[in-house]
Coordinates of C-alpha atoms in Angstrom, one line a residue:
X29 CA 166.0 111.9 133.6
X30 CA 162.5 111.6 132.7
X31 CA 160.2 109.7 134.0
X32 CA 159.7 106.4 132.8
X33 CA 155.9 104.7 131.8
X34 CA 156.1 100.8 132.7
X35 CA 153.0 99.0 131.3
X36 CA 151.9 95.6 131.7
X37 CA 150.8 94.0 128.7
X38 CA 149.6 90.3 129.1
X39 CA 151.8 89.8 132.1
X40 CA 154.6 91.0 130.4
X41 CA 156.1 94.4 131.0
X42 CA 156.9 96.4 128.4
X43 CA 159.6 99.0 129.4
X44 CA 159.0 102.4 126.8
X45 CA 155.9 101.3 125.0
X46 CA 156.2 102.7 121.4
X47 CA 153.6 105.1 120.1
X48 CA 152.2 105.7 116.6
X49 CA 151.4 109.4 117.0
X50 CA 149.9 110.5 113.4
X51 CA 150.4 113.8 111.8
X52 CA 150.0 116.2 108.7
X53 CA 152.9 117.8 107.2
X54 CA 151.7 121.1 108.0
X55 CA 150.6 120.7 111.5
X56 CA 151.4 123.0 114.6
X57 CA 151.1 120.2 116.8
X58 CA 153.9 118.0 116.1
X59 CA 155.9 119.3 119.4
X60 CA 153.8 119.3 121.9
X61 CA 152.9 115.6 121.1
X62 CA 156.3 114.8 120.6
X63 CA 157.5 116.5 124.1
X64 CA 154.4 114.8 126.1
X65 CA 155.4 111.7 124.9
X66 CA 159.1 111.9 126.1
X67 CA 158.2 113.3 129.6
X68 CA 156.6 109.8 130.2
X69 CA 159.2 107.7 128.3
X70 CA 157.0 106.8 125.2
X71 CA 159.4 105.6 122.3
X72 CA 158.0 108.0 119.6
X73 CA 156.8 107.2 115.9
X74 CA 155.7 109.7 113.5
X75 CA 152.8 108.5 111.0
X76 CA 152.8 111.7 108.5
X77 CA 151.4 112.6 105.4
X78 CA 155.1 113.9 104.1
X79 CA 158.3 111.7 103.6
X80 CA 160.6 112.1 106.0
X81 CA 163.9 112.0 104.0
X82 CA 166.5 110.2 106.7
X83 CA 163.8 107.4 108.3
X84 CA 165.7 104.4 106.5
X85 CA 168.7 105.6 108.4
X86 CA 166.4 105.7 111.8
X87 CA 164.0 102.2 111.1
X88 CA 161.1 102.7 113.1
X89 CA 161.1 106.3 113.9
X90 CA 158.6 107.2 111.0
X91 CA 155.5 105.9 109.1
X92 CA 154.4 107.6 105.3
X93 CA 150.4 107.2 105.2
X94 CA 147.8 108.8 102.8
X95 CA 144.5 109.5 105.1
X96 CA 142.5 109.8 101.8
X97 CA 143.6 106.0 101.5
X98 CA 141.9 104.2 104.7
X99 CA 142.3 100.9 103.4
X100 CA 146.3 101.1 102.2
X101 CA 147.1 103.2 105.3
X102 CA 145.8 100.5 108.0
X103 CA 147.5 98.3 105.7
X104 CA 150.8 100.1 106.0
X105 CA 150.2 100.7 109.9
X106 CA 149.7 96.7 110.5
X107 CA 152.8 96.0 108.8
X108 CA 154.6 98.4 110.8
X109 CA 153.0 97.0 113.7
X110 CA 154.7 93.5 112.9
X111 CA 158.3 95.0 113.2
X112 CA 157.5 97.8 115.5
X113 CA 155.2 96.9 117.9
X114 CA 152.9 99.4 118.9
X115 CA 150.9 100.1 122.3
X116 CA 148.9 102.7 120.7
X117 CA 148.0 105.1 118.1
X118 CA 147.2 108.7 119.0
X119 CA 145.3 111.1 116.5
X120 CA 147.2 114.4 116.7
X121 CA 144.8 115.7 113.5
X122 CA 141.6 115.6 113.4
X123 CA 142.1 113.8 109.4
X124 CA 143.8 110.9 111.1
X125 CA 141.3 110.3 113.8
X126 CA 139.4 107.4 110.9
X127 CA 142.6 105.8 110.4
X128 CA 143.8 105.8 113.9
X129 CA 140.5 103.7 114.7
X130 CA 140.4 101.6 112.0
X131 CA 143.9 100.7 112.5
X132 CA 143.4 99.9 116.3
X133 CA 140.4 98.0 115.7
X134 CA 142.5 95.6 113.4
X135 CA 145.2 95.7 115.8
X136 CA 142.8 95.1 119.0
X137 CA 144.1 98.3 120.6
X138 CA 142.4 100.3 123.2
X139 CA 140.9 103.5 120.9
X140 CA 137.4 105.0 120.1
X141 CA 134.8 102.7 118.2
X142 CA 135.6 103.3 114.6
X143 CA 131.9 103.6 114.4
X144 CA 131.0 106.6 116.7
X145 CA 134.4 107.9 115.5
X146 CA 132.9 108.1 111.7
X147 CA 130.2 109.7 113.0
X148 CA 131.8 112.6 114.0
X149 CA 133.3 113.3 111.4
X150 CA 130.6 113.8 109.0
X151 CA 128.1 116.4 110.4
X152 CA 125.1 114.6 108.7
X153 CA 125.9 111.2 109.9
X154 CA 126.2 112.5 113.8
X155 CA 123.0 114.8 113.1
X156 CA 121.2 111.5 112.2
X157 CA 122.6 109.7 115.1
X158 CA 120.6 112.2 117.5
X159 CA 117.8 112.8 115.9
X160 CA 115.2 111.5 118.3
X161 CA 117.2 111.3 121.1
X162 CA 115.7 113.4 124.0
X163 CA 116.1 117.0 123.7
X164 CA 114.9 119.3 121.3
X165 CA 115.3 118.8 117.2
X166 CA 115.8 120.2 114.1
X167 CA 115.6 120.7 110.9
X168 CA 118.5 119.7 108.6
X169 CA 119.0 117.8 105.4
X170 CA 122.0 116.7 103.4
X171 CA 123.3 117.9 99.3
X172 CA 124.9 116.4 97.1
X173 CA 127.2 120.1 95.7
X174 CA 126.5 119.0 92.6
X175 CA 122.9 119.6 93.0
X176 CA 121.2 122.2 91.1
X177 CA 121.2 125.8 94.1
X178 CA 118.3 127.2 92.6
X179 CA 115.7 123.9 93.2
X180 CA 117.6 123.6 96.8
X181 CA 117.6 127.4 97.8
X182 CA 113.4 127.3 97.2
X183 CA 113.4 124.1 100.0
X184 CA 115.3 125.1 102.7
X185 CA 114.2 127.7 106.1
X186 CA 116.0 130.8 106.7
X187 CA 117.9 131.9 108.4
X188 CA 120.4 128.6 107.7
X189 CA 124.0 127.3 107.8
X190 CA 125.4 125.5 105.5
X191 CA 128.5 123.5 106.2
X192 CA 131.1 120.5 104.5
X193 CA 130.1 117.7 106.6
X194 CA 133.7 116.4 106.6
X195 CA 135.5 119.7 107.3
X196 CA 136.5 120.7 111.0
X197 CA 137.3 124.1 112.4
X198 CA 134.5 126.0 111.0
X199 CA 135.7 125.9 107.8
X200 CA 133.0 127.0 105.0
X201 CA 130.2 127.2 108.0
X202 CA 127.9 130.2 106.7
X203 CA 125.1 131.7 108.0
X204 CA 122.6 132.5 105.2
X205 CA 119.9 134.9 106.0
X206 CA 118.3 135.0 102.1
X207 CA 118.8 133.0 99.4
X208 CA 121.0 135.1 97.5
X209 CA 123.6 134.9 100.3
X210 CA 122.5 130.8 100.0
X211 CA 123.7 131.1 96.5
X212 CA 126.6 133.1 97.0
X213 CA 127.6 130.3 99.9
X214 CA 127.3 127.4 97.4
X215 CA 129.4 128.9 95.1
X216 CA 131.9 129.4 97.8
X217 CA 131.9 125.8 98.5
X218 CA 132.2 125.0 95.1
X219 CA 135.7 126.5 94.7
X220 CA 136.4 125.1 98.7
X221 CA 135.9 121.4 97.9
X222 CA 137.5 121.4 94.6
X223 CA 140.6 121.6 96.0
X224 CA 143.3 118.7 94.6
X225 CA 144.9 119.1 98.5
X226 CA 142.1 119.2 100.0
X227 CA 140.8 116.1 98.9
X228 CA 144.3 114.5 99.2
X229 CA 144.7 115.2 102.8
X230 CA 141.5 114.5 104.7
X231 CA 141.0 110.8 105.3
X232 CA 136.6 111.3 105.1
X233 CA 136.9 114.1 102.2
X234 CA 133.2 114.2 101.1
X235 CA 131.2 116.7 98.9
X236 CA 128.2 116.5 100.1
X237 CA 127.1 119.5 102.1
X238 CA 125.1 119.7 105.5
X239 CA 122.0 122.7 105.6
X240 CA 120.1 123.4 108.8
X241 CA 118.2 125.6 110.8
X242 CA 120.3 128.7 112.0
X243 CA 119.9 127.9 115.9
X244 CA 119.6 131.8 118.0
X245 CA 121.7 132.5 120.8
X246 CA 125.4 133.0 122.3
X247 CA 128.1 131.5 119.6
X248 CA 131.2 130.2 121.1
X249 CA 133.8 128.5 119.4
X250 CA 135.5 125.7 121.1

């Protein structure tokens, strides 16, 4: 038998506190999550981006949310709140992590700051945010994509990176040594960002694009 959580919530004890865990419809994740949470006797609910077709037949088990909709998903999660009572909400994608705060914040439950968890998730916000903080700096500036390449390629430093501020995983980070590989990057971005999914399924989806200094040394990707 697994082992059971018992929290106490406002001197009352709440025996199998349910969890809102949120995830996309084509995550990896999903069993990890869900097997963590039964090894310490969390009553699971699934907060997805994809219908689950037998939920009415299950009430409670799982939650139909729209990241690129902030406001009508904390919406949704507050009213699921009120007939399924939730002890927290977990972030299983980095796209939910917005709503997951937002939601809590509403809800008064123990999450991250919905403020320092917006900044990470757009590059140029969090750049901004330690900029003159100790430690060295440097240089970096913010695009609208639909800016014209050829007046920004003539202001920026090389080498550079460009990079989606609202994009995680390294996806479209390039290195750009000249400014016909600048060029060639935009483009690429271009064709990224005008995705109809894309900008369906991430919660912050921006166009604007972060370039800064290309900083030397040993690259690891976490």
């Amino acid at each position: 038998m697994p082992n059971r959580l018992v929290i106490v919530k406002e001197k009352k004890i709440v025996d199998s506190p349910r969890v809102l865990i949120l995830l996309a419809k084509t995550t990896y994740r999903a069993n990890s999550f869900v097997e963590a949470s039964r090894k310490l006797g969390l009553e699971i609910s699934v907060g997805s981006n994809h219908r689950q077709s037998l939920s009415e037949f299950v009430p409670g088990s799982s939650l139909f949310l729209e990241p690129g909709n902030i406001q009508a998903s904390v919406e949704d999660i507050v009213n699921f709140h009120s007939k399924f009572p939730l002890y927290s909400i977990v972030a299983a994608e980095d796209d939910f992590c917005v709503l997951a705060a937002a939601a809590a914040e509403i809800m008064g439950l123990l999450q991250h700051s919905l403020d320092g968890v917006s900044a990470v998730r757009n590059k140029r916000a969090m750049r901004e945010k330690l900029a003159g903080r100790e430690g060295d700096t440097f240089w970096f500036e913010g695009f609208d994509l639909e800016e014209d390449v050829k007046s920004i390629v003539t202001r920026v430093p090389f080498p550079c990176v460009v990079k989606p501020v609202s994009l995680s995983g390294s996806r479209g980070v390039t290195r750009c040594n000249t400014q016909e590989e600048f060029v060639v990057a935009w483009s690429r971005l271009k064709r990224l960002l005008g995705s109809d999914d894309l900008r369906q399924k991430t919660e912050t989806f921006s166009r604007e694009i972060l370039v800064e200094t290309y900083l030397s040394g040993r690259e690891v990707a976490v």
